[in-house]
């Protein structure tokens, strides 16, 4: 799978979406740090909300293949300025969350994401599972699992005094 960075406002559903994509049980967790232990990088919402922290988004975007701009269908406004996605050099997608909420307006959220420059937009509900398969299919590559998993296993072997056999990834 390609690595995906989730960015968005606090409480827009990034961590819940991450839990569903990883097949975990949904539990409320306030993201306190950047979680990047597998193919999904979850950032605290404060990174998108605070200009003093926003530069870190670029650092983690460099380590991902896809940048997902997450916007809840219950949002009263959009945090993102128009035409912000052409500034990145990664695939940038939009994800509308909480489409099953009684106060949801997914069409408005989709319009805001289109204004940012997102061409591909997914509508999801972490509780009903709607849209999750489409995201997983989009992230699939020819490899079944993320190369990070293999590297972490080899590093674990090395930490127990075994010779590590790390594959070299470089541009050709």
mmCIF file of C-alpha atoms in Angstrom:
data_model
loop_
_atom_site.group_PDB
_atom_site.id
_atom_site.type_symbol
_atom_site.label_atom_id
_atom_site.label_comp_id
_atom_site.label_asym_id
_atom_site.label_seq_id
_atom_site.Cartn_x
_atom_site.Cartn_y
_atom_site.Cartn_z
ATOM 1 C CA UNK A 1 0.000 0.000 0.000
ATOM 2 C CA UNK A 2 1.028 3.553 -0.542
ATOM 3 C CA UNK A 3 1.642 5.654 2.581
ATOM 4 C CA UNK A 4 -1.103 8.165 3.279
ATOM 5 C CA UNK A 5 -0.861 11.293 5.436
ATOM 6 C CA UNK A 6 -4.116 12.386 7.099
ATOM 7 C CA UNK A 7 -4.382 16.115 7.772
ATOM 8 C CA UNK A 8 -7.373 18.022 9.062
ATOM 9 C CA UNK A 9 -8.922 19.962 11.897
ATOM 10 C CA UNK A 10 -9.233 18.471 15.378
ATOM 11 C CA UNK A 11 -12.252 16.173 15.751
ATOM 12 C CA UNK A 12 -12.845 15.810 12.008
ATOM 13 C CA UNK A 13 -12.491 12.013 12.208
ATOM 14 C CA UNK A 14 -8.858 11.338 11.187
ATOM 15 C CA UNK A 15 -7.994 8.947 14.019
ATOM 16 C CA UNK A 16 -11.293 7.064 13.741
ATOM 17 C CA UNK A 17 -10.729 6.743 9.996
ATOM 18 C CA UNK A 18 -7.204 5.453 10.664
ATOM 19 C CA UNK A 19 -8.556 2.853 13.091
ATOM 20 C CA UNK A 20 -11.115 1.632 10.533
ATOM 21 C CA UNK A 21 -8.558 1.492 7.697
ATOM 22 C CA UNK A 22 -6.251 -0.580 9.926
ATOM 23 C CA UNK A 23 -9.090 -2.905 10.981
ATOM 24 C CA UNK A 24 -8.944 -1.853 14.634
ATOM 25 C CA UNK A 25 -11.813 -1.456 17.066
ATOM 26 C CA UNK A 26 -13.041 2.148 17.158
ATOM 27 C CA UNK A 27 -12.120 3.848 20.413
ATOM 28 C CA UNK A 28 -11.816 7.542 21.083
ATOM 29 C CA UNK A 29 -8.203 8.665 21.281
ATOM 30 C CA UNK A 30 -7.038 12.246 21.111
ATOM 31 C CA UNK A 31 -3.985 12.200 18.845
ATOM 32 C CA UNK A 32 -1.157 13.720 20.869
ATOM 33 C CA UNK A 33 1.713 13.081 18.449
ATOM 34 C CA UNK A 34 2.342 12.180 14.826
ATOM 35 C CA UNK A 35 1.575 8.468 14.487
ATOM 36 C CA UNK A 36 3.476 6.908 11.583
ATOM 37 C CA UNK A 37 4.075 3.288 12.478
ATOM 38 C CA UNK A 38 2.547 1.872 9.329
ATOM 39 C CA UNK A 39 1.181 3.066 6.001
ATOM 40 C CA UNK A 40 -1.138 5.649 7.554
ATOM 41 C CA UNK A 41 0.354 8.787 9.088
ATOM 42 C CA UNK A 42 -2.048 10.482 11.510
ATOM 43 C CA UNK A 43 -1.302 14.065 12.588
ATOM 44 C CA UNK A 44 -2.892 16.013 15.431
ATOM 45 C CA UNK A 45 -5.394 18.571 14.176
ATOM 46 C CA UNK A 46 -3.394 21.356 15.775
ATOM 47 C CA UNK A 47 -0.823 21.023 12.977
ATOM 48 C CA UNK A 48 -3.437 22.149 10.439
ATOM 49 C CA UNK A 49 -5.005 24.737 12.750
ATOM 50 C CA UNK A 50 -1.879 26.516 14.003
ATOM 51 C CA UNK A 51 0.427 28.344 11.590
ATOM 52 C CA UNK A 52 3.401 27.839 13.924
ATOM 53 C CA UNK A 53 3.025 24.057 13.607
ATOM 54 C CA UNK A 54 1.893 23.852 9.987
ATOM 55 C CA UNK A 55 5.425 23.574 8.566
ATOM 56 C CA UNK A 56 5.582 20.043 10.002
ATOM 57 C CA UNK A 57 2.890 18.987 7.516
ATOM 58 C CA UNK A 58 5.422 19.459 4.702
ATOM 59 C CA UNK A 59 7.970 17.309 6.522
ATOM 60 C CA UNK A 60 5.574 14.394 6.898
ATOM 61 C CA UNK A 61 4.129 14.859 3.416
ATOM 62 C CA UNK A 62 7.622 14.171 2.097
ATOM 63 C CA UNK A 63 7.451 10.749 3.753
ATOM 64 C CA UNK A 64 4.079 9.869 2.257
ATOM 65 C CA UNK A 65 2.812 8.948 -1.191
ATOM 66 C CA UNK A 66 -0.674 10.398 -0.760
ATOM 67 C CA UNK A 67 -1.805 13.441 1.216
ATOM 68 C CA UNK A 68 -5.425 13.165 2.349
ATOM 69 C CA UNK A 69 -7.200 16.367 3.285
ATOM 70 C CA UNK A 70 -9.912 15.318 5.724
ATOM 71 C CA UNK A 71 -13.039 17.422 6.208
ATOM 72 C CA UNK A 72 -16.041 16.468 8.300
ATOM 73 C CA UNK A 73 -19.451 16.728 6.671
ATOM 74 C CA UNK A 74 -20.606 18.523 9.841
ATOM 75 C CA UNK A 75 -18.128 21.420 9.531
ATOM 76 C CA UNK A 76 -19.588 24.943 9.501
ATOM 77 C CA UNK A 77 -16.574 26.242 7.519
ATOM 78 C CA UNK A 78 -13.510 25.046 5.638
ATOM 79 C CA UNK A 79 -10.084 25.382 7.198
ATOM 80 C CA UNK A 80 -8.354 25.140 3.825
ATOM 81 C CA UNK A 81 -7.702 28.002 1.390
ATOM 82 C CA UNK A 82 -8.649 27.709 -2.276
ATOM 83 C CA UNK A 83 -6.106 26.120 -4.626
ATOM 84 C CA UNK A 84 -3.785 24.878 -1.881
ATOM 85 C CA UNK A 85 -3.197 21.385 -3.367
ATOM 86 C CA UNK A 86 -1.141 22.452 -6.414
ATOM 87 C CA UNK A 87 1.575 23.488 -3.936
ATOM 88 C CA UNK A 88 2.255 19.839 -3.049
ATOM 89 C CA UNK A 89 4.089 17.273 -5.107
ATOM 90 C CA UNK A 90 2.164 14.216 -3.885
ATOM 91 C CA UNK A 91 -1.177 12.729 -4.874
ATOM 92 C CA UNK A 92 -3.701 14.784 -2.933
ATOM 93 C CA UNK A 93 -7.156 13.470 -2.233
ATOM 94 C CA UNK A 94 -10.110 14.723 -0.246
ATOM 95 C CA UNK A 95 -11.951 12.648 2.326
ATOM 96 C CA UNK A 96 -15.368 13.704 3.623
ATOM 97 C CA UNK A 97 -16.026 12.019 6.978
ATOM 98 C CA UNK A 98 -19.133 11.654 9.161
ATOM 99 C CA UNK A 99 -21.522 11.446 6.209
ATOM 100 C CA UNK A 100 -23.951 9.417 8.375
ATOM 101 C CA UNK A 101 -24.284 12.191 10.993
ATOM 102 C CA UNK A 102 -27.757 13.757 11.291
ATOM 103 C CA UNK A 103 -26.321 17.269 10.709
ATOM 104 C CA UNK A 104 -24.077 16.236 7.796
ATOM 105 C CA UNK A 105 -23.881 18.200 4.570
ATOM 106 C CA UNK A 106 -21.532 16.069 2.416
ATOM 107 C CA UNK A 107 -22.171 18.096 -0.750
ATOM 108 C CA UNK A 108 -20.957 21.302 0.945
ATOM 109 C CA UNK A 109 -17.848 19.537 2.290
ATOM 110 C CA UNK A 110 -17.142 18.081 -1.153
ATOM 111 C CA UNK A 111 -17.455 21.534 -2.735
ATOM 112 C CA UNK A 112 -14.961 22.972 -0.223
ATOM 113 C CA UNK A 113 -12.508 20.150 -0.991
ATOM 114 C CA UNK A 114 -12.905 20.755 -4.735
ATOM 115 C CA UNK A 115 -12.086 24.432 -4.141
ATOM 116 C CA UNK A 116 -8.812 23.403 -2.455
ATOM 117 C CA UNK A 117 -7.896 21.544 -5.645
ATOM 118 C CA UNK A 118 -8.726 17.938 -4.723
ATOM 119 C CA UNK A 119 -9.684 15.994 -7.850
ATOM 120 C CA UNK A 120 -10.461 12.652 -6.153
ATOM 121 C CA UNK A 121 -12.863 12.829 -3.201
ATOM 122 C CA UNK A 122 -14.092 9.968 -1.018
ATOM 123 C CA UNK A 123 -17.246 10.064 1.133
ATOM 124 C CA UNK A 124 -16.840 7.926 4.246
ATOM 125 C CA UNK A 125 -18.551 6.793 7.395
ATOM 126 C CA UNK A 126 -16.315 5.047 9.889
ATOM 127 C CA UNK A 127 -19.347 3.532 11.627
ATOM 128 C CA UNK A 128 -21.196 2.107 8.624
ATOM 129 C CA UNK A 129 -18.029 1.386 6.618
ATOM 130 C CA UNK A 130 -19.216 3.333 3.581
ATOM 131 C CA UNK A 131 -16.329 4.487 1.375
ATOM 132 C CA UNK A 132 -13.620 2.575 3.250
ATOM 133 C CA UNK A 133 -13.132 -0.088 0.570
ATOM 134 C CA UNK A 134 -12.737 2.601 -2.077
ATOM 135 C CA UNK A 135 -9.920 4.256 -0.115
ATOM 136 C CA UNK A 136 -8.152 0.925 0.440
ATOM 137 C CA UNK A 137 -8.450 0.109 -3.262
ATOM 138 C CA UNK A 138 -7.012 3.526 -4.162
ATOM 139 C CA UNK A 139 -4.033 2.977 -1.851
ATOM 140 C CA UNK A 140 -3.219 -0.515 -3.158
ATOM 141 C CA UNK A 141 -0.120 -0.991 -5.214
ATOM 142 C CA UNK A 142 1.349 -4.077 -6.763
ATOM 143 C CA UNK A 143 2.774 -4.989 -3.335
ATOM 144 C CA UNK A 144 0.502 -6.509 -0.712
ATOM 145 C CA UNK A 145 2.046 -4.742 2.265
ATOM 146 C CA UNK A 146 3.860 -1.540 2.990
ATOM 147 C CA UNK A 147 7.685 -1.650 2.578
ATOM 148 C CA UNK A 148 7.933 0.038 5.981
ATOM 149 C CA UNK A 149 6.717 -3.200 7.566
ATOM 150 C CA UNK A 150 9.629 -5.139 6.053
ATOM 151 C CA UNK A 151 12.144 -2.511 7.116
ATOM 152 C CA UNK A 152 10.807 -2.503 10.689
ATOM 153 C CA UNK A 153 11.082 -6.309 10.886
ATOM 154 C CA UNK A 154 14.690 -6.172 9.707
ATOM 155 C CA UNK A 155 15.538 -3.430 12.182
ATOM 156 C CA UNK A 156 13.958 -5.522 14.935
ATOM 157 C CA UNK A 157 16.192 -8.454 13.936
ATOM 158 C CA UNK A 158 19.229 -6.185 13.984
ATOM 159 C CA UNK A 159 18.413 -4.977 17.490
ATOM 160 C CA UNK A 160 18.777 -8.570 18.699
ATOM 161 C CA UNK A 161 22.296 -8.869 17.233
ATOM 162 C CA UNK A 162 21.284 -10.605 14.027
ATOM 163 C CA UNK A 163 22.552 -9.341 10.731
ATOM 164 C CA UNK A 164 19.925 -7.089 9.134
ATOM 165 C CA UNK A 165 19.181 -7.525 5.450
ATOM 166 C CA UNK A 166 17.799 -4.109 4.520
ATOM 167 C CA UNK A 167 16.804 -3.564 0.938
ATOM 168 C CA UNK A 168 18.158 -0.379 -0.560
ATOM 169 C CA UNK A 169 15.473 1.928 -1.942
ATOM 170 C CA UNK A 170 16.834 4.651 -4.172
ATOM 171 C CA UNK A 171 15.906 6.424 -7.348
ATOM 172 C CA UNK A 172 17.169 5.110 -10.627
#
